[in-house]
Amino acid sequence: MADQPKPDLYSLPISPPNYDAVGRFYIAFCATWSLLVFVGMGFLIVNRNNPILKIRGLPLSLTAILFLHAYWILAQLTYPVGLTLPVIAAYSVQYFFMGIWFPLGVAMFHASNTRFLHVARLQKQYTQSPNLRKRKSGCNGADTSWFCRFRNLEYTKKILIEIGLGMILQVILTVGMWLACTKYHPAFGLPGTELHEGTIPEQMIELSRGFEWWPTALWQVIWTWIIAPIMIWRAWGIRDTLGWRLQTIGCCLSNLHATPMWLMATYLPAFEPVNQYFAPSEWIHLSVMMFEVFTVFIPCWQVVRHVLMRRKAADSNAKWDTASQSTLRASSSLEWKLTSAAEKGLAIDIINKEMGDRLFTMNALEHVLKENPGPLQEFSALRDFSGENIAFLTGVASWKSSWIGGIKEDRVRHAFNRALVLYTDFVSPRDAEFPINLSSKDLKALEAIFERPARIICGEARSDPATPFSDDGSPIPRRGSDGETDTSGDWMELSEVAARIQYEGDIPEEFDATVFDRAQTHIKYLVLTNTWPKFVNEIQQQRRSGETERSDGTGMSRATFASLVTNFIHSLT
């Protein structure tokens, strides 16, 4: 094979940069869009503690965007500076980016989107009574197989391990295909994989085709035409207020065209005039840009809107905080009651529209929390993904109402054990599924009282990230009536142990009925400025929509049609 003359493509000299009008456009567009993306990512990082962003898991999604954007930059520079590299080297770079870098970015991106479905599923537990919440399904990984230990890992770790295993296979396939193809390195390779005699344009087309490209094409098909439609189907019925569903569905839909258009641009001669200025991979990069729109720019806009909403709620509360609770209850302008069963208890009927911003007050929120927190609890869990906040507030209120005065040790110990359950369920970063958002000062104050008892009862719930399979943080197996381990696969969360085992150690002197007061006040204000305005706006919108539909018996009025369109748009957001 070494004696055969090399095709002319291997000796083709490099060309100077192409700075014509199209080349200048690509460079300017690449610089401008990249600046916007990086500014948006910086804005998200600065505001990472915002509730809209905190639950999303920014590190995974932004890392995916960085991987995808690096490949996007490479594609934009192909036209102006691509031919300044040797042709074989340029195509090899394109091959490895598309075979390894791009699939890794897409995998991480879809992994961050699956977190949406995971969080939505877990938040449903807050719509049930604590005694009816589903236990974690798993197995005692410490005593059985590595597979069981894997099942008991934290969700993000499992996703990253699965991605890692898939990428190992993808790297092996990509590198193996490249080594097998003689056209990339004439000195070695499988017979029949060399470049055939022909013109230079024909050989350049042949470089972009071949069996070595099919592993990455298969990877794209799996993600875009199998996994993405499944995610759309599973996410369609979720109506969150965070824009997370819009991001997930928008990204999945915007990526459907990419692989078919790339294949057609690569193999159909009709696309050759377009390919001179718009490379086949650019069809893929259109979806990358849409990923960035839905993952960076739309969350930025939602953060700004959320800040304005919080400011409005805070201003309204400050404006009307002189109104006492008794005045609110006595007001003839406001009536609180449950809606019909058809509305599934999700709403509070606010009759008088003239109440205006007086609804966005602490008095109104406290009234609902005391009288009937169920609709707000369901809304916060299913729509706002913050069900732990309302559950914590109602749990603390119930704990305080059951506090029995006196200094008897058994009463104090009973109160402490109930408080310990609240700590492990809602406060402890080690044990709580969704720890409430407390300042470091308040968290440390509660940890000083409850952390040591919690570790005695629950053990070390978190594993060492360096050795995730060597921990004792597996779910606790249930015991049957005969004391034997139940092998039915029903396992208790570690925090549930605190509700079943009584702490018998020393109770810290700092423990009293006010131990949760600071946390309660803080979370209540977070609910007032985050979940409560969304809840009130949701109820008012439902009432306005219902009144509009009832205003015309034919159902064909312009207002009714407009409300249907509005409802459809809101169903997407």
mmCIF file of N, CA and C in Angstrom, residues 403-511:
data_model
loop_
_atom_site.group_PDB
_atom_site.id
_atom_site.type_symbol
_atom_site.label_atom_id
_atom_site.label_comp_id
_atom_site.label_asym_id
_atom_site.label_seq_id
_atom_site.Cartn_x
_atom_site.Cartn_y
_atom_site.Cartn_z
ATOM 1 N N TRP A 403 -47.029 21.156 71.288
ATOM 2 C CA TRP A 403 -46.045 21.331 72.360
ATOM 3 C C TRP A 403 -46.762 21.412 73.695
ATOM 4 N N ILE A 404 -46.363 20.561 74.589
ATOM 5 C CA ILE A 404 -46.985 20.521 75.909
ATOM 6 C C ILE A 404 -46.055 21.215 76.891
ATOM 7 N N GLY A 405 -46.557 22.249 77.505
ATOM 8 C CA GLY A 405 -45.740 23.000 78.441
ATOM 9 C C GLY A 405 -45.329 22.173 79.641
ATOM 10 N N GLY A 406 -44.336 22.665 80.312
ATOM 11 C CA GLY A 406 -43.854 21.952 81.487
ATOM 12 C C GLY A 406 -42.409 21.547 81.329
ATOM 13 N N ILE A 407 -41.862 20.960 82.353
ATOM 14 C CA ILE A 407 -40.438 20.618 82.334
ATOM 15 C C ILE A 407 -40.218 19.114 82.483
ATOM 16 N N LYS A 408 -41.279 18.338 82.361
ATOM 17 C CA LYS A 408 -41.114 16.896 82.477
ATOM 18 C C LYS A 408 -40.255 16.377 81.340
ATOM 19 N N GLU A 409 -39.329 15.502 81.690
ATOM 20 C CA GLU A 409 -38.356 15.041 80.710
ATOM 21 C C GLU A 409 -39.006 14.263 79.583
ATOM 22 N N ASP A 410 -40.018 13.431 79.903
ATOM 23 C CA ASP A 410 -40.636 12.636 78.857
ATOM 24 C C ASP A 410 -41.343 13.513 77.825
ATOM 25 N N ARG A 411 -41.939 14.624 78.282
ATOM 26 C CA ARG A 411 -42.598 15.528 77.343
ATOM 27 C C ARG A 411 -41.583 16.246 76.462
ATOM 28 N N VAL A 412 -40.507 16.705 77.070
ATOM 29 C CA VAL A 412 -39.470 17.386 76.293
ATOM 30 C C VAL A 412 -38.844 16.420 75.296
ATOM 31 N N ARG A 413 -38.615 15.191 75.716
ATOM 32 C CA ARG A 413 -38.012 14.213 74.824
ATOM 33 C C ARG A 413 -38.943 13.887 73.655
ATOM 34 N N HIS A 414 -40.231 13.783 73.939
ATOM 35 C CA HIS A 414 -41.194 13.542 72.861
ATOM 36 C C HIS A 414 -41.180 14.700 71.869
ATOM 37 N N ALA A 415 -41.141 15.924 72.375
ATOM 38 C CA ALA A 415 -41.093 17.086 71.486
ATOM 39 C C ALA A 415 -39.789 17.110 70.694
ATOM 40 N N PHE A 416 -38.686 16.730 71.334
ATOM 41 C CA PHE A 416 -37.405 16.733 70.650
ATOM 42 C C PHE A 416 -37.376 15.704 69.518
ATOM 43 N N ASN A 417 -37.931 14.524 69.756
ATOM 44 C CA ASN A 417 -37.952 13.507 68.704
ATOM 45 C C ASN A 417 -38.810 13.933 67.520
ATOM 46 N N ARG A 418 -39.901 14.605 67.781
ATOM 47 C CA ARG A 418 -40.718 15.127 66.681
ATOM 48 C C ARG A 418 -39.974 16.224 65.933
ATOM 49 N N ALA A 419 -39.257 17.061 66.681
ATOM 50 C CA ALA A 419 -38.456 18.105 66.032
ATOM 51 C C ALA A 419 -37.321 17.494 65.226
ATOM 52 N N LEU A 420 -36.780 16.393 65.704
ATOM 53 C CA LEU A 420 -35.706 15.718 64.982
ATOM 54 C C LEU A 420 -36.202 15.189 63.638
ATOM 55 N N VAL A 421 -37.440 14.723 63.600
ATOM 56 C CA VAL A 421 -38.032 14.280 62.331
ATOM 57 C C VAL A 421 -38.140 15.452 61.361
ATOM 58 N N LEU A 422 -38.579 16.617 61.857
ATOM 59 C CA LEU A 422 -38.654 17.800 61.009
ATOM 60 C C LEU A 422 -37.271 18.174 60.477
ATOM 61 N N TYR A 423 -36.274 18.055 61.327
ATOM 62 C CA TYR A 423 -34.919 18.401 60.917
ATOM 63 C C TYR A 423 -34.427 17.466 59.807
ATOM 64 N N THR A 424 -34.606 16.173 59.977
ATOM 65 C CA THR A 424 -34.118 15.227 58.976
ATOM 66 C C THR A 424 -34.938 15.267 57.695
ATOM 67 N N ASP A 425 -36.213 15.608 57.797
ATOM 68 C CA ASP A 425 -37.072 15.645 56.613
ATOM 69 C C ASP A 425 -36.894 16.905 55.782
ATOM 70 N N PHE A 426 -36.602 18.041 56.435
ATOM 71 C CA PHE A 426 -36.655 19.315 55.722
ATOM 72 C C PHE A 426 -35.395 20.173 55.822
ATOM 73 N N VAL A 427 -34.571 19.991 56.833
ATOM 74 C CA VAL A 427 -33.464 20.911 57.080
ATOM 75 C C VAL A 427 -32.122 20.305 56.712
ATOM 76 N N SER A 428 -31.861 19.101 57.169
ATOM 77 C CA SER A 428 -30.531 18.503 57.053
ATOM 78 C C SER A 428 -30.105 18.316 55.599
ATOM 79 N N PRO A 429 -28.990 18.928 55.176
ATOM 80 C CA PRO A 429 -28.496 18.679 53.809
ATOM 81 C C PRO A 429 -28.096 17.219 53.595
ATOM 82 N N ARG A 430 -27.833 16.488 54.664
ATOM 83 C CA ARG A 430 -27.466 15.083 54.548
ATOM 84 C C ARG A 430 -28.660 14.179 54.301
ATOM 85 N N ASP A 431 -29.795 14.494 54.916
ATOM 86 C CA ASP A 431 -30.925 13.565 54.927
ATOM 87 C C ASP A 431 -32.110 14.005 54.084
ATOM 88 N N ALA A 432 -32.362 15.327 54.005
ATOM 89 C CA ALA A 432 -33.574 15.804 53.333
ATOM 90 C C ALA A 432 -33.443 15.653 51.822
ATOM 91 N N GLU A 433 -34.508 15.186 51.178
ATOM 92 C CA GLU A 433 -34.534 15.076 49.717
ATOM 93 C C GLU A 433 -34.435 16.453 49.082
ATOM 94 N N PHE A 434 -35.180 17.419 49.618
ATOM 95 C CA PHE A 434 -35.132 18.808 49.184
ATOM 96 C C PHE A 434 -34.928 19.686 50.413
ATOM 97 N N PRO A 435 -33.698 19.931 50.843
ATOM 98 C CA PRO A 435 -33.471 20.776 52.021
ATOM 99 C C PRO A 435 -33.996 22.185 51.783
ATOM 100 N N ILE A 436 -34.659 22.742 52.794
ATOM 101 C CA ILE A 436 -35.160 24.105 52.664
ATOM 102 C C ILE A 436 -33.988 25.074 52.585
ATOM 103 N N ASN A 437 -34.237 26.205 51.974
ATOM 104 C CA ASN A 437 -33.181 27.183 51.691
ATOM 105 C C ASN A 437 -33.008 28.116 52.890
ATOM 106 N N LEU A 438 -32.033 27.810 53.736
ATOM 107 C CA LEU A 438 -31.747 28.618 54.909
ATOM 108 C C LEU A 438 -30.401 29.299 54.764
ATOM 109 N N SER A 439 -30.228 30.398 55.482
ATOM 110 C CA SER A 439 -28.920 31.035 55.523
ATOM 111 C C SER A 439 -27.955 30.125 56.276
ATOM 112 N N SER A 440 -26.670 30.291 56.020
ATOM 113 C CA SER A 440 -25.679 29.447 56.687
ATOM 114 C C SER A 440 -25.733 29.621 58.199
ATOM 115 N N LYS A 441 -26.040 30.818 58.674
ATOM 116 C CA LYS A 441 -26.118 31.063 60.115
ATOM 117 C C LYS A 441 -27.256 30.268 60.743
ATOM 118 N N ASP A 442 -28.437 30.335 60.124
ATOM 119 C CA ASP A 442 -29.591 29.604 60.672
ATOM 120 C C ASP A 442 -29.377 28.094 60.567
ATOM 121 N N LEU A 443 -28.766 27.658 59.474
ATOM 122 C CA LEU A 443 -28.524 26.223 59.314
ATOM 123 C C LEU A 443 -27.544 25.722 60.370
ATOM 124 N N LYS A 444 -26.484 26.456 60.615
ATOM 125 C CA LYS A 444 -25.509 26.039 61.614
ATOM 126 C C LYS A 444 -26.119 26.012 63.013
ATOM 127 N N ALA A 445 -27.028 26.945 63.286
ATOM 128 C CA ALA A 445 -27.685 26.962 64.596
ATOM 129 C C ALA A 445 -28.520 25.701 64.805
ATOM 130 N N LEU A 446 -29.229 25.266 63.766
ATOM 131 C CA LEU A 446 -30.029 24.050 63.881
ATOM 132 C C LEU A 446 -29.144 22.808 63.883
ATOM 133 N N GLU A 447 -28.064 22.828 63.111
ATOM 134 C CA GLU A 447 -27.155 21.688 63.112
ATOM 135 C C GLU A 447 -26.508 21.496 64.481
ATOM 136 N N ALA A 448 -26.234 22.593 65.181
ATOM 137 C CA ALA A 448 -25.629 22.488 66.513
ATOM 138 C C ALA A 448 -26.544 21.748 67.484
ATOM 139 N N ILE A 449 -27.851 21.797 67.244
ATOM 140 C CA ILE A 449 -28.816 21.155 68.137
ATOM 141 C C ILE A 449 -29.153 19.747 67.671
ATOM 142 N N PHE A 450 -29.340 19.570 66.369
ATOM 143 C CA PHE A 450 -29.916 18.311 65.873
ATOM 144 C C PHE A 450 -28.942 17.411 65.122
ATOM 145 N N GLU A 451 -27.809 17.913 64.653
ATOM 146 C CA GLU A 451 -26.979 17.109 63.765
ATOM 147 C C GLU A 451 -26.426 15.864 64.453
ATOM 148 N N ARG A 452 -25.925 16.010 65.659
ATOM 149 C CA ARG A 452 -25.365 14.845 66.347
ATOM 150 C C ARG A 452 -26.443 13.792 66.621
ATOM 151 N N PRO A 453 -27.607 14.151 67.178
ATOM 152 C CA PRO A 453 -28.667 13.138 67.322
ATOM 153 C C PRO A 453 -29.091 12.527 65.988
ATOM 154 N N ALA A 454 -29.118 13.346 64.928
ATOM 155 C CA ALA A 454 -29.522 12.823 63.627
ATOM 156 C C ALA A 454 -28.530 11.778 63.129
ATOM 157 N N ARG A 455 -27.240 12.018 63.373
ATOM 158 C CA ARG A 455 -26.239 11.046 62.932
ATOM 159 C C ARG A 455 -26.304 9.778 63.773
ATOM 160 N N ILE A 456 -26.643 9.902 65.039
ATOM 161 C CA ILE A 456 -26.795 8.719 65.887
ATOM 162 C C ILE A 456 -27.963 7.861 65.395
ATOM 163 N N ILE A 457 -29.039 8.507 65.006
ATOM 164 C CA ILE A 457 -30.239 7.786 64.568
ATOM 165 C C ILE A 457 -30.112 7.328 63.109
ATOM 166 N N CYS A 458 -29.659 8.230 62.224
ATOM 167 C CA CYS A 458 -29.694 7.958 60.794
ATOM 168 C C CYS A 458 -28.371 7.496 60.224
ATOM 169 N N GLY A 459 -27.271 7.707 60.946
ATOM 170 C CA GLY A 459 -25.966 7.350 60.391
ATOM 171 C C GLY A 459 -25.508 8.380 59.385
ATOM 172 N N GLU A 460 -24.430 8.049 58.681
ATOM 173 C CA GLU A 460 -23.896 8.958 57.672
ATOM 174 C C GLU A 460 -24.658 8.742 56.377
ATOM 175 N N ALA A 461 -25.577 9.674 56.093
ATOM 176 C CA ALA A 461 -26.463 9.491 54.949
ATOM 177 C C ALA A 461 -25.796 9.778 53.623
ATOM 178 N N ARG A 462 -24.770 10.610 53.617
ATOM 179 C CA ARG A 462 -24.105 10.969 52.376
ATOM 180 C C ARG A 462 -22.829 10.163 52.185
ATOM 181 N N SER A 463 -22.536 9.811 50.959
ATOM 182 C CA SER A 463 -21.338 9.038 50.663
ATOM 183 C C SER A 463 -20.193 9.964 50.289
ATOM 184 N N ASP A 464 -19.008 9.424 50.363
ATOM 185 C CA ASP A 464 -17.821 10.143 49.916
ATOM 186 C C ASP A 464 -17.836 10.167 48.396
ATOM 187 N N PRO A 465 -17.827 11.365 47.769
ATOM 188 C CA PRO A 465 -17.901 11.406 46.317
ATOM 189 C C PRO A 465 -16.734 10.719 45.625
ATOM 190 N N ALA A 466 -15.609 10.567 46.336
ATOM 191 C CA ALA A 466 -14.466 9.887 45.719
ATOM 192 C C ALA A 466 -14.657 8.387 45.675
ATOM 193 N N THR A 467 -15.443 7.834 46.617
ATOM 194 C CA THR A 467 -15.715 6.391 46.661
ATOM 195 C C THR A 467 -17.199 6.173 46.875
ATOM 196 N N PRO A 468 -18.018 6.427 45.841
ATOM 197 C CA PRO A 468 -19.463 6.396 46.026
ATOM 198 C C PRO A 468 -20.030 5.036 46.357
ATOM 199 N N PHE A 469 -19.288 3.938 46.071
ATOM 200 C CA PHE A 469 -19.834 2.606 46.312
ATOM 201 C C PHE A 469 -19.391 2.018 47.652
ATOM 202 N N SER A 470 -18.603 2.772 48.420
ATOM 203 C CA SER A 470 -18.052 2.198 49.641
ATOM 204 C C SER A 470 -18.700 2.752 50.897
ATOM 205 N N ASP A 471 -19.888 3.355 50.749
ATOM 206 C CA ASP A 471 -20.508 4.003 51.899
ATOM 207 C C ASP A 471 -21.541 3.084 52.523
ATOM 208 N N ASP A 472 -22.008 3.503 53.689
ATOM 209 C CA ASP A 472 -23.084 2.798 54.376
ATOM 210 C C ASP A 472 -24.383 3.582 54.282
ATOM 211 N N GLY A 473 -24.516 4.403 53.250
ATOM 212 C CA GLY A 473 -25.675 5.271 53.125
ATOM 213 C C GLY A 473 -26.816 4.660 52.365
ATOM 214 N N SER A 474 -26.885 3.350 52.299
ATOM 215 C CA SER A 474 -27.963 2.698 51.580
ATOM 216 C C SER A 474 -29.248 2.813 52.368
ATOM 217 N N PRO A 475 -30.404 2.704 51.685
ATOM 218 C CA PRO A 475 -31.661 2.699 52.399
ATOM 219 C C PRO A 475 -31.710 1.582 53.441
ATOM 220 N N ILE A 476 -32.460 1.811 54.494
ATOM 221 C CA ILE A 476 -32.563 0.849 55.583
ATOM 222 C C ILE A 476 -33.638 -0.179 55.259
ATOM 223 N N PRO A 477 -33.326 -1.479 55.296
ATOM 224 C CA PRO A 477 -34.335 -2.483 54.976
ATOM 225 C C PRO A 477 -35.398 -2.562 56.060
ATOM 226 N N ARG A 478 -36.606 -2.840 55.670
ATOM 227 C CA ARG A 478 -37.691 -3.034 56.628
ATOM 228 C C ARG A 478 -37.534 -4.380 57.316
ATOM 229 N N ARG A 479 -38.071 -4.483 58.486
ATOM 230 C CA ARG A 479 -38.034 -5.736 59.229
ATOM 231 C C ARG A 479 -39.432 -6.311 59.328
ATOM 232 N N GLY A 480 -39.513 -7.581 59.117
ATOM 233 C CA GLY A 480 -40.799 -8.237 59.230
ATOM 234 C C GLY A 480 -41.188 -8.426 60.680
ATOM 235 N N SER A 481 -42.364 -8.982 60.884
ATOM 236 C CA SER A 481 -42.853 -9.181 62.242
ATOM 237 C C SER A 481 -42.008 -10.185 63.009
ATOM 238 N N ASP A 482 -41.300 -11.075 62.280
ATOM 239 C CA ASP A 482 -40.458 -12.050 62.944
ATOM 240 C C ASP A 482 -39.034 -11.562 63.122
ATOM 241 N N GLY A 483 -38.805 -10.297 62.757
ATOM 242 C CA GLY A 483 -37.489 -9.714 62.931
ATOM 243 C C GLY A 483 -36.554 -9.959 61.781
ATOM 244 N N GLU A 484 -36.993 -10.739 60.767
ATOM 245 C CA GLU A 484 -36.137 -10.999 59.621
ATOM 246 C C GLU A 484 -36.227 -9.832 58.633
ATOM 247 N N THR A 485 -35.182 -9.696 57.838
ATOM 248 C CA THR A 485 -35.150 -8.627 56.840
ATOM 249 C C THR A 485 -36.173 -8.898 55.748
ATOM 250 N N ASP A 486 -36.942 -7.862 55.417
ATOM 251 C CA ASP A 486 -37.918 -7.969 54.348
ATOM 252 C C ASP A 486 -37.215 -7.781 53.008
ATOM 253 N N THR A 487 -37.338 -8.760 52.117
ATOM 254 C CA THR A 487 -36.672 -8.692 50.815
ATOM 255 C C THR A 487 -37.622 -8.276 49.710
ATOM 256 N N SER A 488 -38.702 -7.599 50.057
ATOM 257 C CA SER A 488 -39.690 -7.230 49.050
ATOM 258 C C SER A 488 -39.257 -6.043 48.213
ATOM 259 N N GLY A 489 -38.141 -5.405 48.550
ATOM 260 C CA GLY A 489 -37.683 -4.258 47.779
ATOM 261 C C GLY A 489 -38.218 -2.951 48.297
ATOM 262 N N ASP A 490 -38.926 -2.942 49.443
ATOM 263 C CA ASP A 490 -39.469 -1.719 50.025
ATOM 264 C C ASP A 490 -38.516 -1.262 51.108
ATOM 265 N N TRP A 491 -37.928 -0.090 50.934
ATOM 266 C CA TRP A 491 -36.864 0.370 51.815
ATOM 267 C C TRP A 491 -37.222 1.719 52.394
ATOM 268 N N MET A 492 -36.735 1.951 53.601
ATOM 269 C CA MET A 492 -36.990 3.216 54.265
ATOM 270 C C MET A 492 -35.897 4.209 53.923
ATOM 271 N N GLU A 493 -36.284 5.510 53.770
ATOM 272 C CA GLU A 493 -35.291 6.558 53.713
ATOM 273 C C GLU A 493 -34.632 6.674 55.081
ATOM 274 N N LEU A 494 -33.388 7.168 55.087
ATOM 275 C CA LEU A 494 -32.697 7.315 56.364
ATOM 276 C C LEU A 494 -33.432 8.266 57.293
ATOM 277 N N SER A 495 -34.021 9.329 56.727
ATOM 278 C CA SER A 495 -34.740 10.270 57.577
ATOM 279 C C SER A 495 -35.969 9.644 58.212
ATOM 280 N N GLU A 496 -36.492 8.577 57.586
ATOM 281 C CA GLU A 496 -37.663 7.914 58.149
ATOM 282 C C GLU A 496 -37.314 7.161 59.425
ATOM 283 N N VAL A 497 -36.048 6.799 59.559
ATOM 284 C CA VAL A 497 -35.638 6.088 60.759
ATOM 285 C C VAL A 497 -35.887 6.932 61.996
ATOM 286 N N ALA A 498 -35.672 8.267 61.833
ATOM 287 C CA ALA A 498 -35.863 9.157 62.979
ATOM 288 C C ALA A 498 -37.291 9.143 63.481
ATOM 289 N N ALA A 499 -38.246 8.835 62.619
ATOM 290 C CA ALA A 499 -39.642 8.794 63.027
ATOM 291 C C ALA A 499 -39.995 7.480 63.709
ATOM 292 N N ARG A 500 -39.129 6.471 63.580
ATOM 293 C CA ARG A 500 -39.445 5.160 64.140
ATOM 294 C C ARG A 500 -38.594 4.822 65.353
ATOM 295 N N ILE A 501 -37.400 5.445 65.434
ATOM 296 C CA ILE A 501 -36.505 5.168 66.552
ATOM 297 C C ILE A 501 -36.407 6.412 67.420
ATOM 298 N N GLN A 502 -36.621 6.265 68.687
ATOM 299 C CA GLN A 502 -36.593 7.394 69.611
ATOM 300 C C GLN A 502 -35.161 7.672 70.061
ATOM 301 N N TYR A 503 -34.796 8.954 70.018
ATOM 302 C CA TYR A 503 -33.481 9.359 70.485
ATOM 303 C C TYR A 503 -33.497 9.397 72.008
ATOM 304 N N GLU A 504 -32.528 8.722 72.621
ATOM 305 C CA GLU A 504 -32.491 8.620 74.082
ATOM 306 C C GLU A 504 -31.282 9.324 74.697
ATOM 307 N N GLY A 505 -30.525 10.048 73.891
ATOM 308 C CA GLY A 505 -29.339 10.725 74.399
ATOM 309 C C GLY A 505 -29.665 12.043 75.063
ATOM 310 N N ASP A 506 -28.618 12.797 75.334
ATOM 311 C CA ASP A 506 -28.789 14.101 75.977
ATOM 312 C C ASP A 506 -29.419 15.090 75.002
ATOM 313 N N ILE A 507 -30.342 15.886 75.519
ATOM 314 C CA ILE A 507 -31.009 16.912 74.726
ATOM 315 C C ILE A 507 -30.295 18.239 74.954
ATOM 316 N N PRO A 508 -29.860 18.921 73.898
ATOM 317 C CA PRO A 508 -29.146 20.183 74.066
ATOM 318 C C PRO A 508 -29.978 21.205 74.843
ATOM 319 N N GLU A 509 -29.305 22.009 75.625
ATOM 320 C CA GLU A 509 -29.991 23.016 76.428
ATOM 321 C C GLU A 509 -30.660 24.080 75.559
ATOM 322 N N GLU A 510 -30.139 24.274 74.344
ATOM 323 C CA GLU A 510 -30.713 25.311 73.477
ATOM 324 C C GLU A 510 -32.075 24.922 72.921
ATOM 325 N N PHE A 511 -32.474 23.674 73.075
ATOM 326 C CA PHE A 511 -33.737 23.226 72.500
ATOM 327 C C PHE A 511 -34.916 23.741 73.306
#
